[in-house]
CSV table of C-alpha atoms and ligand atoms in Angstrom, one decimal:
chain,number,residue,atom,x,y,z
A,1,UNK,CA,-3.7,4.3,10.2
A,2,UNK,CA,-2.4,2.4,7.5
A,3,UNK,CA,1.4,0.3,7.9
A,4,UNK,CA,4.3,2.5,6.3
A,5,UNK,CA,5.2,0.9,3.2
A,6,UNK,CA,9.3,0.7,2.7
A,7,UNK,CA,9.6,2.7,-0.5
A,8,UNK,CA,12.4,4.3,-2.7
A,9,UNK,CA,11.7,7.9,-3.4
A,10,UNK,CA,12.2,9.1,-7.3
A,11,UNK,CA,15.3,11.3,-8.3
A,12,UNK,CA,16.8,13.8,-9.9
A,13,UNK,CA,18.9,10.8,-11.8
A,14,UNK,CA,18.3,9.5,-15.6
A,15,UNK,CA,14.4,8.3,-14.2
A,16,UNK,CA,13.7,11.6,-13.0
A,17,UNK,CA,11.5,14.6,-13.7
A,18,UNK,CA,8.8,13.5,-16.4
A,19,UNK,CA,8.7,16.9,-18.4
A,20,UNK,CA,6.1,17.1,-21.0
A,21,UNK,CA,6.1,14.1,-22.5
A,22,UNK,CA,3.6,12.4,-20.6
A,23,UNK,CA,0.1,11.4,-21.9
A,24,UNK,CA,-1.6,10.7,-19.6
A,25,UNK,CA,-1.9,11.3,-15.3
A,26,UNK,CA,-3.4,8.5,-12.8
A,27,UNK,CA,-6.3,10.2,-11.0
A,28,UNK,CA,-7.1,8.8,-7.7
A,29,UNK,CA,-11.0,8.3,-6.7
A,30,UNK,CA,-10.8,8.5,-3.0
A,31,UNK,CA,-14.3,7.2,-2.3
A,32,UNK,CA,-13.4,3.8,-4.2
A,33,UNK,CA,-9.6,3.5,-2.5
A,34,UNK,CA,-9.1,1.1,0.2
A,35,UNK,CA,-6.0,2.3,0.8
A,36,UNK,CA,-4.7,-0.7,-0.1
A,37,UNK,CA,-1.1,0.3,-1.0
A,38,UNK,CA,-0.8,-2.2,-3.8
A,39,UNK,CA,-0.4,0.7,-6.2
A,40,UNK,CA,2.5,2.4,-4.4
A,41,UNK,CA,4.2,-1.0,-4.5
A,42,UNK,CA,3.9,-1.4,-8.4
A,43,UNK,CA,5.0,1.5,-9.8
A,44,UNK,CA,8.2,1.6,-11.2
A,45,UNK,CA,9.1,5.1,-10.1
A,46,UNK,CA,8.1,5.5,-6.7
A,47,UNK,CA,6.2,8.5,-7.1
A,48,UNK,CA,3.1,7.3,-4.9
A,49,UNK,CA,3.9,8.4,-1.3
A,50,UNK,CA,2.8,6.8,1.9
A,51,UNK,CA,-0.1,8.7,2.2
A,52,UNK,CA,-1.2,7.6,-1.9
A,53,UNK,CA,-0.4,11.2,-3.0
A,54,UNK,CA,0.9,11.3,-6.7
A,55,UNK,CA,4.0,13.0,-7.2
A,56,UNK,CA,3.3,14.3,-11.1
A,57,UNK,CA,6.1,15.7,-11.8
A,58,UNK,CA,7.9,12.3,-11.7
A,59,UNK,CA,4.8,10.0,-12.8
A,60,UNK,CA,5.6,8.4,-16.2
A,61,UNK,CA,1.7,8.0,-17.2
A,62,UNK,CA,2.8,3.9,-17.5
A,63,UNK,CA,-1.0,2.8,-16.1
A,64,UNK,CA,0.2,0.3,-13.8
A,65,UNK,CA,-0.8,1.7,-10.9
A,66,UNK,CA,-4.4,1.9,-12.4
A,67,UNK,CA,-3.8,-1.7,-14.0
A,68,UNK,CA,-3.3,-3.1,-10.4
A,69,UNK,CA,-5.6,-1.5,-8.5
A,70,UNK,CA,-8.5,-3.8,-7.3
A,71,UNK,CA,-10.5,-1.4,-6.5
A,72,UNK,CA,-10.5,0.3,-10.0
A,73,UNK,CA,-9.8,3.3,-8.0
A,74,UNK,CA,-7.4,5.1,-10.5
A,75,UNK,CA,-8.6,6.5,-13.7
A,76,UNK,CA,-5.9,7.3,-16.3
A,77,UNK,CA,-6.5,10.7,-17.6
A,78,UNK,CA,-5.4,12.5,-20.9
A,79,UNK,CA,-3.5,15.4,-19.9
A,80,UNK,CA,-4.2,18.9,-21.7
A,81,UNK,CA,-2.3,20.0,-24.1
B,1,SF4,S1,1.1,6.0,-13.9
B,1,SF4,FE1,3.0,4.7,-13.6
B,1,SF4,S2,4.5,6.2,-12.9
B,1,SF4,FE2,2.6,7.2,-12.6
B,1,SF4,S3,2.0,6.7,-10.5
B,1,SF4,FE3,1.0,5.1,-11.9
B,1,SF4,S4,2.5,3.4,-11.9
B,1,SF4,FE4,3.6,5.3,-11.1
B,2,SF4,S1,-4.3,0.2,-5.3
B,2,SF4,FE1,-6.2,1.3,-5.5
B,2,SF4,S2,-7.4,0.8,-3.7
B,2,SF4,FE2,-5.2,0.3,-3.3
B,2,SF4,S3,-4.3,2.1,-2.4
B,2,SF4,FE3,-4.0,2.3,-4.6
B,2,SF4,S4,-5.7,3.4,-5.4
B,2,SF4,FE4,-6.3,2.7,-3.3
C-alpha cells in the first residue's frame, strides 16, 4: 500500500465549496496512475484524498493536478451545463 501523505483537508471557510462555477473536473484514468501522489501534493485545495479520490464539490477545475501528473493520468473534462 502506498505511504500516507500529510495532507490538509478543504473547508467550509472562504476556499470552500466550489458551487457552479467550475468549468471543468479532473478525471482520473486509473489504468495510467502510478499512484504516485504527486497530484494530491500540488493542488491548492486539498481535495485529492489519500486514496486519489476527488472531492468535486471542493475541486476548483485549476488543472494542476493534470498539469503535474507524469503519468498524464488526469484528463480535464468540460463539465455539463
Ligand atoms: S483541478 Fe485543481 S482543485 Fe481540482 S483536484 Fe486538480 S489541482 Fe485540485
Ligand atoms: S500524479 Fe498522476 S500518476 Fe501520480 S497519483 Fe496522481 S493521477 Fe496517479
Amino acid at each position: 500500500m502506498r505511504e500516507r501523505l500529510a495532507l490538509s483537508r478543504p473547508t467550509e471557510a472562504s476556499s470552500g465549496k466550489t458551487g457552479s462555477w467550475r468549468t471543468f473536473r479532473p478525471v482520473v484514468d486509473r489504468e495510467k496512475c502510478n499512484a504516485c501522489g504527486l497530484c494530491a501534493q500540488f493542488c491548492p485545495d486539498s481535495v485529492i484524498d489519500e486514496d486519489l479520490v476527488i472531492d468535486i464539490e471542493f475541486c476548483k477545475g485549476c488543472g494542476i493536478c493534470a498539469a503535474e501528473c507524469p503519468k498524464e493520468a488526469i484528463t480535464m473534462v468540460r463539465e455539463d451545463r
